[in-house]
PDB file of C-alpha atoms in Angstrom:
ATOM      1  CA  UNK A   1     -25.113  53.057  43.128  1.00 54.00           C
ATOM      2  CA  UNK A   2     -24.443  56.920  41.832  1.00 57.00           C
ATOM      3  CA  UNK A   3     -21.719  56.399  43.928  1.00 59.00           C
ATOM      4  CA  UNK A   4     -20.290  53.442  42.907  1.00 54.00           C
ATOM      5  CA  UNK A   5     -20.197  54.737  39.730  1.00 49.00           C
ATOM      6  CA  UNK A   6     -18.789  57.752  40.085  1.00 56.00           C
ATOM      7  CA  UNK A   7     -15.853  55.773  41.465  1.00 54.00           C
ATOM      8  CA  UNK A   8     -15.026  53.309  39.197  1.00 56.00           C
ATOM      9  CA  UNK A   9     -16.510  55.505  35.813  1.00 62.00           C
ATOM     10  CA  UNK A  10     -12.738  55.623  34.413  1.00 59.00           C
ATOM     11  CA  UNK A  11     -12.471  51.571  35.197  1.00 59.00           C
ATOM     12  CA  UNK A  12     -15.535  51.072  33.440  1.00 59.00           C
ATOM     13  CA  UNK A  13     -15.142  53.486  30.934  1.00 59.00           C
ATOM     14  CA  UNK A  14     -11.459  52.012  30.219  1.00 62.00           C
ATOM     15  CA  UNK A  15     -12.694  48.370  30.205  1.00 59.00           C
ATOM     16  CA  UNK A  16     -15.977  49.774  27.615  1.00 63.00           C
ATOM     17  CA  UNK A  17     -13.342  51.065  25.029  1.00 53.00           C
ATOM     18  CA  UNK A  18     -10.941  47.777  25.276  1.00 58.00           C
ATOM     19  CA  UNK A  19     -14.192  45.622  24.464  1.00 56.00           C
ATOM     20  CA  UNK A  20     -14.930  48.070  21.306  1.00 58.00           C
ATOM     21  CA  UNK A  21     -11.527  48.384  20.419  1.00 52.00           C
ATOM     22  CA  UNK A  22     -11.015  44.054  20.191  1.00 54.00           C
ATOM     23  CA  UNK A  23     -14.470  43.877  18.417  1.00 54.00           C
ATOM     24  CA  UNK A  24     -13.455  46.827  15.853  1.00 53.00           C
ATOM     25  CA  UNK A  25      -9.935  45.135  15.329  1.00 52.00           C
ATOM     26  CA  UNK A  26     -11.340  41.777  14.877  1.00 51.00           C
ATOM     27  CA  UNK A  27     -13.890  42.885  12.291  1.00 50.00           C
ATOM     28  CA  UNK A  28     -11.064  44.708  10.386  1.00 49.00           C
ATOM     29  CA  UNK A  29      -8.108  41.631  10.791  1.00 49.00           C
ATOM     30  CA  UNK A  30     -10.687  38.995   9.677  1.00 51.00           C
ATOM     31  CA  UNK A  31     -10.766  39.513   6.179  1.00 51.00           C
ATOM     32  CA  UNK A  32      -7.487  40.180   5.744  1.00 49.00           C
ATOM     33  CA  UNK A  33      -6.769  36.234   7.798  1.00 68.00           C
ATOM     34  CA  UNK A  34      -6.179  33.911   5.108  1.00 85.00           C
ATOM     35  CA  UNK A  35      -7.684  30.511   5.858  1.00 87.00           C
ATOM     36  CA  UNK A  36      -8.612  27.312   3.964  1.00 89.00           C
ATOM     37  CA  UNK A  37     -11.142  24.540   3.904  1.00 92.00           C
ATOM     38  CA  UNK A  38     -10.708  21.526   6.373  1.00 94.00           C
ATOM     39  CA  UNK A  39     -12.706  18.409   6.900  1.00 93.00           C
ATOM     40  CA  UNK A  40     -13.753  17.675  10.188  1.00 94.00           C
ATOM     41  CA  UNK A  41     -15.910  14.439  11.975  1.00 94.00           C
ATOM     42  CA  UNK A  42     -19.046  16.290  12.950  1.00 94.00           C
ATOM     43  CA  UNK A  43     -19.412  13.432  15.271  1.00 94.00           C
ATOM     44  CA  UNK A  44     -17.463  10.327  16.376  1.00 94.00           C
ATOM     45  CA  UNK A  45     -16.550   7.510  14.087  1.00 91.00           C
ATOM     46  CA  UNK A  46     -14.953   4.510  15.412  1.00 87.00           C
ATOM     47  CA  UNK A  47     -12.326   2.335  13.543  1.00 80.00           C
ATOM     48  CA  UNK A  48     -12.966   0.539  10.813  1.00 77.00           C
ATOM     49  CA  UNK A  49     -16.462   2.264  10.322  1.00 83.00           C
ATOM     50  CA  UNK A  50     -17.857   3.182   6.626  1.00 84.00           C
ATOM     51  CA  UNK A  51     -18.489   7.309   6.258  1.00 89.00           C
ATOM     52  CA  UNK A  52     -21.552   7.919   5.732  1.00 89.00           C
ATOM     53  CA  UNK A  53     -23.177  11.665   4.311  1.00 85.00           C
ATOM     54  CA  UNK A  54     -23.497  13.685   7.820  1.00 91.00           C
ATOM     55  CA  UNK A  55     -20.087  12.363   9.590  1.00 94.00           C
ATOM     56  CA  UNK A  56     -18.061  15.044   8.475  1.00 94.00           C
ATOM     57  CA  UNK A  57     -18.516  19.033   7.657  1.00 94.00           C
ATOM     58  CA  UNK A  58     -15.932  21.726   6.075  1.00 93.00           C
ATOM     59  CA  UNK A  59     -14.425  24.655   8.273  1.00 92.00           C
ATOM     60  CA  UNK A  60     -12.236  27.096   7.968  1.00 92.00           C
ATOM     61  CA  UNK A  61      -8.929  27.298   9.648  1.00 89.00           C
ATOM     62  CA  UNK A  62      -5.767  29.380   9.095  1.00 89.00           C
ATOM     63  CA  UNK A  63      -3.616  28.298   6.281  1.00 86.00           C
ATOM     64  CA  UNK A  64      -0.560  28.205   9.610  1.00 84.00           C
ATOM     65  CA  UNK A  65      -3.187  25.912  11.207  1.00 84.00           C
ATOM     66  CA  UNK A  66      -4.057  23.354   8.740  1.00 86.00           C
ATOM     67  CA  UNK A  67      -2.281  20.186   8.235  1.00 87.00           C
ATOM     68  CA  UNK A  68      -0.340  18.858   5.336  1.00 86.00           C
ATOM     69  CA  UNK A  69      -2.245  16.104   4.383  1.00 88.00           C
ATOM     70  CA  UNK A  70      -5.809  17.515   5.127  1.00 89.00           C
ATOM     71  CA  UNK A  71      -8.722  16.698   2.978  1.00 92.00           C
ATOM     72  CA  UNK A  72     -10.822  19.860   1.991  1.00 90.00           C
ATOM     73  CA  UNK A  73     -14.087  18.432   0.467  1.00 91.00           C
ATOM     74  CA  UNK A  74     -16.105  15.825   2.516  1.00 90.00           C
ATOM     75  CA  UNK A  75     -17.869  14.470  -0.281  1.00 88.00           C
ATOM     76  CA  UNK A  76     -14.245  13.363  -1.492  1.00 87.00           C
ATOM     77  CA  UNK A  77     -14.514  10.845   1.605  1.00 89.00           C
ATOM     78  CA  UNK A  78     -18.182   9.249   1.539  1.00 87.00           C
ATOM     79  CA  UNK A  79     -17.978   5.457   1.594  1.00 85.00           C
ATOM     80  CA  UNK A  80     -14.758   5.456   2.616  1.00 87.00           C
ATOM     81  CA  UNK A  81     -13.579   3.374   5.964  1.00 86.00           C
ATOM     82  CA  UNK A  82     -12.053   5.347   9.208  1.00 87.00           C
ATOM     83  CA  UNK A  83      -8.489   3.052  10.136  1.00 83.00           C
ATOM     84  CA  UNK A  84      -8.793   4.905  13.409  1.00 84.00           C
ATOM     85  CA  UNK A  85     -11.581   6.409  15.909  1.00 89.00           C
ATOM     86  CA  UNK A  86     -11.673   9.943  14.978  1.00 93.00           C
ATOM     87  CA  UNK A  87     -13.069  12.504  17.672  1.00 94.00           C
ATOM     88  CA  UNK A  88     -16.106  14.812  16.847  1.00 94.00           C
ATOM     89  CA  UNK A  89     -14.246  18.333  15.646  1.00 93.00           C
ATOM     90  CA  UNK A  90     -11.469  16.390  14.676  1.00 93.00           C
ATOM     91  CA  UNK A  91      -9.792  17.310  11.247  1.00 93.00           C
ATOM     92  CA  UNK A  92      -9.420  14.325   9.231  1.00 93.00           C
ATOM     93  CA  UNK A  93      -5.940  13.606   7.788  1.00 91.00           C
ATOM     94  CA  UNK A  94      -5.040  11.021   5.098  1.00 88.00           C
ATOM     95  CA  UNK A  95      -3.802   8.447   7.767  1.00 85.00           C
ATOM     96  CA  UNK A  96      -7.089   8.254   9.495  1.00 88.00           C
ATOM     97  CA  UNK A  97      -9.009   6.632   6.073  1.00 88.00           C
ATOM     98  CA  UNK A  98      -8.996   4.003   3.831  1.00 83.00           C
ATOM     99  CA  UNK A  99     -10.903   4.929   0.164  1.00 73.00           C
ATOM    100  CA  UNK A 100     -10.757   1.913  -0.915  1.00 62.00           C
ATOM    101  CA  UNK A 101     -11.834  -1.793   0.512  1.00 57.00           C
ATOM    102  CA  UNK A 102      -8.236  -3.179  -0.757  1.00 54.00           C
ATOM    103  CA  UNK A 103      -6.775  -0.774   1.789  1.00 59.00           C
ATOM    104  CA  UNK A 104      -8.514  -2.356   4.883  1.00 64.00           C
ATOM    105  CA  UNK A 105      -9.775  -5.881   3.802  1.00 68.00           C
ATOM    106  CA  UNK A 106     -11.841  -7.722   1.936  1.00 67.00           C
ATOM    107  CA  UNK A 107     -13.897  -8.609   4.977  1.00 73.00           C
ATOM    108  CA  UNK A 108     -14.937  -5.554   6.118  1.00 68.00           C
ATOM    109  CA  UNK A 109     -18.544  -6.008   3.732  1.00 69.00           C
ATOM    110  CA  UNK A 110     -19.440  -9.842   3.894  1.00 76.00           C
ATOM    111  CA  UNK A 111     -22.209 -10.264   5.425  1.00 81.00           C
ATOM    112  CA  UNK A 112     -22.221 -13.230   7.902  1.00 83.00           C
ATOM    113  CA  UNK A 113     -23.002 -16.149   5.183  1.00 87.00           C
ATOM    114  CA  UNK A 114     -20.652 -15.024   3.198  1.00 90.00           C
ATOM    115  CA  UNK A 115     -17.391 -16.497   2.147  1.00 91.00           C
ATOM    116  CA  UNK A 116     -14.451 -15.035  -0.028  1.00 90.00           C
ATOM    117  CA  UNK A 117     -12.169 -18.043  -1.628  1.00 93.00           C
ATOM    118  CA  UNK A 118      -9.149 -18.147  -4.083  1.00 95.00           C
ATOM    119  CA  UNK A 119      -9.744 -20.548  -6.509  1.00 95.00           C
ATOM    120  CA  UNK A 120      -6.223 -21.197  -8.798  1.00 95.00           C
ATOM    121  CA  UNK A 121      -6.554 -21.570 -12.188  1.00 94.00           C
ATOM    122  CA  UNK A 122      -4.090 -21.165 -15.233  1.00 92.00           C
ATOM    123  CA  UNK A 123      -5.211 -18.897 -18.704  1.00 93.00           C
ATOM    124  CA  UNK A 124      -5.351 -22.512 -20.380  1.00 93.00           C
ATOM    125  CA  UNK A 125      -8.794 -23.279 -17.959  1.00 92.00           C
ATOM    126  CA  UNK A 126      -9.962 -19.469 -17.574  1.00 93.00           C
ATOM    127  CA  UNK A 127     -10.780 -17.931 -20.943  1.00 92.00           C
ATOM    128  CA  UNK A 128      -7.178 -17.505 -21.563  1.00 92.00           C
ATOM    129  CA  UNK A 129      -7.107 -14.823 -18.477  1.00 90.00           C
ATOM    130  CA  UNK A 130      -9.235 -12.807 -19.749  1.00 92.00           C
ATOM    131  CA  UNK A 131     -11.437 -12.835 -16.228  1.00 94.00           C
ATOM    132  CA  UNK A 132     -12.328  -8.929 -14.745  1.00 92.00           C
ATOM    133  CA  UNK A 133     -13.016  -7.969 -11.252  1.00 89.00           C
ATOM    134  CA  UNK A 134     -16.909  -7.681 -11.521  1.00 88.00           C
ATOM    135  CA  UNK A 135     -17.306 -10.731 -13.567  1.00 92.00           C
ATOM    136  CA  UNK A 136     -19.820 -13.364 -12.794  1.00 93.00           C
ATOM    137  CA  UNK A 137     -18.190 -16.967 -13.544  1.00 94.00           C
ATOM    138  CA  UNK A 138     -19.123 -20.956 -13.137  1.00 93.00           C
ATOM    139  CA  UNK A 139     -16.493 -23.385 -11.932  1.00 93.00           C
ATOM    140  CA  UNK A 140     -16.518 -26.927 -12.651  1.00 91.00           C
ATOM    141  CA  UNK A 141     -13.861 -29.001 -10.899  1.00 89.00           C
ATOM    142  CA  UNK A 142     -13.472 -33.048 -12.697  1.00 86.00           C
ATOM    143  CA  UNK A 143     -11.705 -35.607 -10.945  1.00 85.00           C
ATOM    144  CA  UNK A 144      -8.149 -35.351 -12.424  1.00 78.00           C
ATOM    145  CA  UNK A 145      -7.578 -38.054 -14.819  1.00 69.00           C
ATOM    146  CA  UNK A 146     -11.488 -38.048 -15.797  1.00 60.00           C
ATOM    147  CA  UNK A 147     -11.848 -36.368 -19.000  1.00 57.00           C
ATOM    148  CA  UNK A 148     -14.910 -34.109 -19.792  1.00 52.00           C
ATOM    149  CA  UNK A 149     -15.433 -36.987 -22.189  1.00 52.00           C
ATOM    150  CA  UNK A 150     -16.433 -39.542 -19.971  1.00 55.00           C
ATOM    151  CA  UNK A 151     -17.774 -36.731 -17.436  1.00 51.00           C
ATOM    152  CA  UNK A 152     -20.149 -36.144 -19.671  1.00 52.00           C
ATOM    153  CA  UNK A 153     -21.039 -39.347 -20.677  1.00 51.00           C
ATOM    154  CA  UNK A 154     -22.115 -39.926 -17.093  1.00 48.00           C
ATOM    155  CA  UNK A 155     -18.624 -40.957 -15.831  1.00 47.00           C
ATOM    156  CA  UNK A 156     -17.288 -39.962 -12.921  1.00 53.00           C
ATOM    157  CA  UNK A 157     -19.265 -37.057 -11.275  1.00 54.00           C
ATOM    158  CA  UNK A 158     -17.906 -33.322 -11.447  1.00 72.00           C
ATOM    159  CA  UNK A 159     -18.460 -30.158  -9.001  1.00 76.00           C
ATOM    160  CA  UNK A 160     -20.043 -27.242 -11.060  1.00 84.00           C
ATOM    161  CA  UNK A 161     -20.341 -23.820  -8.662  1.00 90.00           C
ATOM    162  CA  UNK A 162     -22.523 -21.349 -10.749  1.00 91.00           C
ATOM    163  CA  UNK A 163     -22.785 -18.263 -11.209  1.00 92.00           C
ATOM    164  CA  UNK A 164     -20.149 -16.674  -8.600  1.00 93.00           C
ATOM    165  CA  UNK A 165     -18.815 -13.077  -8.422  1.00 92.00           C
ATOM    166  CA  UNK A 166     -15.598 -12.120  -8.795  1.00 93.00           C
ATOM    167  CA  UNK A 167     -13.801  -9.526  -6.306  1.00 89.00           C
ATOM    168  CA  UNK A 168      -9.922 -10.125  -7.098  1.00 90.00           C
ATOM    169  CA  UNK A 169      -8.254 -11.424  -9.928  1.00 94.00           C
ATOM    170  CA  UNK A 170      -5.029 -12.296  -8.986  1.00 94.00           C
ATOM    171  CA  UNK A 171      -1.598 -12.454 -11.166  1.00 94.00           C
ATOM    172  CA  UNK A 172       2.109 -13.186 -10.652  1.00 92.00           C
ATOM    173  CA  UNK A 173       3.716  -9.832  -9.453  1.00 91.00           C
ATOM    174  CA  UNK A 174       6.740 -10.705 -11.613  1.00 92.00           C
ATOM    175  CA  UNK A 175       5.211 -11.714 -14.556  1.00 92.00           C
ATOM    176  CA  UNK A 176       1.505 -11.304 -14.287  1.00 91.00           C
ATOM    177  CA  UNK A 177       0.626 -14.695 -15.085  1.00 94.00           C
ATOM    178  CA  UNK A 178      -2.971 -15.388 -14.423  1.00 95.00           C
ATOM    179  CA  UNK A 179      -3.109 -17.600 -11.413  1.00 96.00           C
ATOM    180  CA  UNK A 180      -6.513 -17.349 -10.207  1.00 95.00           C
ATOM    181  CA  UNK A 181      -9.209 -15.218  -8.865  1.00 96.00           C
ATOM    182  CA  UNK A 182     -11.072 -14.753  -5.308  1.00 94.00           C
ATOM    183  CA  UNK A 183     -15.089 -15.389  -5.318  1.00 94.00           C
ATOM    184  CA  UNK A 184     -17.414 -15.059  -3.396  1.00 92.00           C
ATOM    185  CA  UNK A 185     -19.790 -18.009  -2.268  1.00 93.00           C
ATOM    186  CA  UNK A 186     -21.920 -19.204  -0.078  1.00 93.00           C
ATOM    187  CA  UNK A 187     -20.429 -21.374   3.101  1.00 91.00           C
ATOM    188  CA  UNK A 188     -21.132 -24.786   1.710  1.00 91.00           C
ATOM    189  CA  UNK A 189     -20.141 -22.911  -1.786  1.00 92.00           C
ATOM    190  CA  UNK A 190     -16.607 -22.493  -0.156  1.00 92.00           C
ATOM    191  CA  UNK A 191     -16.765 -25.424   1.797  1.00 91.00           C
ATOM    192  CA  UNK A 192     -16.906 -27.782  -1.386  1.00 90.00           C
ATOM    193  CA  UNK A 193     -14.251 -25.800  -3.578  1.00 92.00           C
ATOM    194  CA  UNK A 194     -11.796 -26.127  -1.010  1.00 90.00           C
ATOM    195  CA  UNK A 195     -12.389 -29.643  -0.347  1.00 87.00           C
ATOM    196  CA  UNK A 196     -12.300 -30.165  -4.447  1.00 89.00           C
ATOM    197  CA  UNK A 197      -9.209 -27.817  -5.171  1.00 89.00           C
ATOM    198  CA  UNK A 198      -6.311 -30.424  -4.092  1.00 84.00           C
ATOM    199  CA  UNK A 199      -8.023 -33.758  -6.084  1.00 85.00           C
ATOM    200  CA  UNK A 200      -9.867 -32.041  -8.926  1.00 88.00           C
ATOM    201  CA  UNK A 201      -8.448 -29.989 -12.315  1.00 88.00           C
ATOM    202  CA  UNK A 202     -10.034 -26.215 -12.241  1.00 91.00           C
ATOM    203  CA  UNK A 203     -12.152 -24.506 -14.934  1.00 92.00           C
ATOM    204  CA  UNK A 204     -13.292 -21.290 -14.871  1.00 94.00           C
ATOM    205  CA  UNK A 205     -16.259 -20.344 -17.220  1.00 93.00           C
ATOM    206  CA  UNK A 206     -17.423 -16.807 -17.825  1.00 92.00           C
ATOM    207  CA  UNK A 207     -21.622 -16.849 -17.010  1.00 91.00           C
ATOM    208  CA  UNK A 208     -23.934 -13.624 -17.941  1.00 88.00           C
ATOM    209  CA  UNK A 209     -23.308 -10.813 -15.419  1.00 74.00           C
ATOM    210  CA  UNK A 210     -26.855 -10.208 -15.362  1.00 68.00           C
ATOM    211  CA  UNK A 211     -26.996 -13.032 -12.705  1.00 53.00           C
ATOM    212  CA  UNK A 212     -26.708 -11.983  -9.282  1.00 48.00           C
ATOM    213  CA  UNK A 213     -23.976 -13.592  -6.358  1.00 45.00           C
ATOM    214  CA  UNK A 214     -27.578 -14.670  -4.695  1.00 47.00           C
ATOM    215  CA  UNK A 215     -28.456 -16.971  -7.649  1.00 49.00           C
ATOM    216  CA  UNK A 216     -25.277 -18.976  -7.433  1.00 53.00           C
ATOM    217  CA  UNK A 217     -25.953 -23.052  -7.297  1.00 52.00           C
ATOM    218  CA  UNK A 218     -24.344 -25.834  -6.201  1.00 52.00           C
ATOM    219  CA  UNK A 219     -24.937 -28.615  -8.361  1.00 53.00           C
ATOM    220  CA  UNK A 220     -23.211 -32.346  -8.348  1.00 43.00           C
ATOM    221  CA  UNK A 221     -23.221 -35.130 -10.752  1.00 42.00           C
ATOM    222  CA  UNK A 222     -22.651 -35.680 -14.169  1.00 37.00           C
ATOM    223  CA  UNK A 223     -20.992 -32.113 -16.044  1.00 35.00           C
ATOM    224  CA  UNK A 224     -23.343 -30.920 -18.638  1.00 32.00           C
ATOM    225  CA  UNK A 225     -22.428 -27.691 -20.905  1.00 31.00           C
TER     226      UNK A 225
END
């Protein structure tokens, strides 16, 4: 073994030094590297997937490294929707998220009873327009040509929806005429306001927003304020 040593002592003596010199180099180039904060999966998300707290973590990378449209706080990113599967390690760029549920669909949320429908409407039957996202509203559809006169003197019967929340308010791009807004209801909910939208005339009505989407009725007969 003396031997061996004895042999080789310069080898292992030159290969001692290159090991101290790297370590002594990298401890004295590192501060001296500037880097910045990147957001990375730290583990895999598939497409169309909410982020949750957990699926990503910060690192530092080179400043030469990082890409343009990098995101450098994962908290900025928490309920946001992955348009792609990202890999675990992967830095997470602009183009692989959605931060808001207009950017991927309305569907992504409903949960399997659940219905979104566009109900039209002018500003002359929905308080003028003046209907907000987050709004809770009843809609009453009368037989056209059957007045609310002889609706509610137990003519012919109306459709009143209660109590249903709106998601999307929609408006003329040119103009931005009121034209209607998108609910959410039940299946039968959506079931009988598309079978009463082509025969029946359209009222919105704005109900208390203390009422939840789970409380909305479906009533029939005679239209009662």
């Amino acid at each position: 073994m003396r031997t061996i040593l004895r042999k080789h002592r310069l080898l292992i003596i030159s290969g001692i030094l290159g090991v101290s010199a790297a370590a002594i180099s990298h401890a004295a180039i590192t501060p001296y590297v500037l880097t910045s904060p990147v957001v990375v999966a730290a583990r895999e998300i598939q497409a169309y997937e909410r982020i949750e707290p957990g699926d990503l973590r910060t690192t530092d990378l080179p400043r030469k490294a990082v890409p343009k449209d990098h995101f450098s706080e994962a908290g900025l990113l928490e309920g946001a929707y992955a348009l792609s599967r990202i890999l675990p390690g992967q830095v997470v760029m602009s183009g692989h998220v959605a931060r808001g549920k207009g950017e991927i669909g309305l569907s992504v949320e409903l949960q399997s009873d659940v219905r979104c429908v566009f109900i039209p409407a002018g500003e002359e039957r929905a308080v003028g327009g003046f209907i907000k996202r987050g709004e809770k509203v009843d809609v009453v559809f009368t037989p056209k040509g059957v007045t609310y006169a002889a609706a509610f003197g137990g003519g012919q019967a109306s459709l009143v929806v209660r109590s249903l929340l709106v998601v999307e308010v929609c408006r003329r791009p040119s103009s931005g005429e009121f034209v209607g807004v998108v609910v959410l209801a039940n299946r039968a909910e959506a079931e009988a306001i598309a079978s009463s939208i082509e025969t029946c005339a359209v009222s919105l009505l704005l109900a208390p927003k203390e009422s939840f989407a789970g409380e909305s009725t479906l009533e029939t007969g005679a239209w009662l304020p």
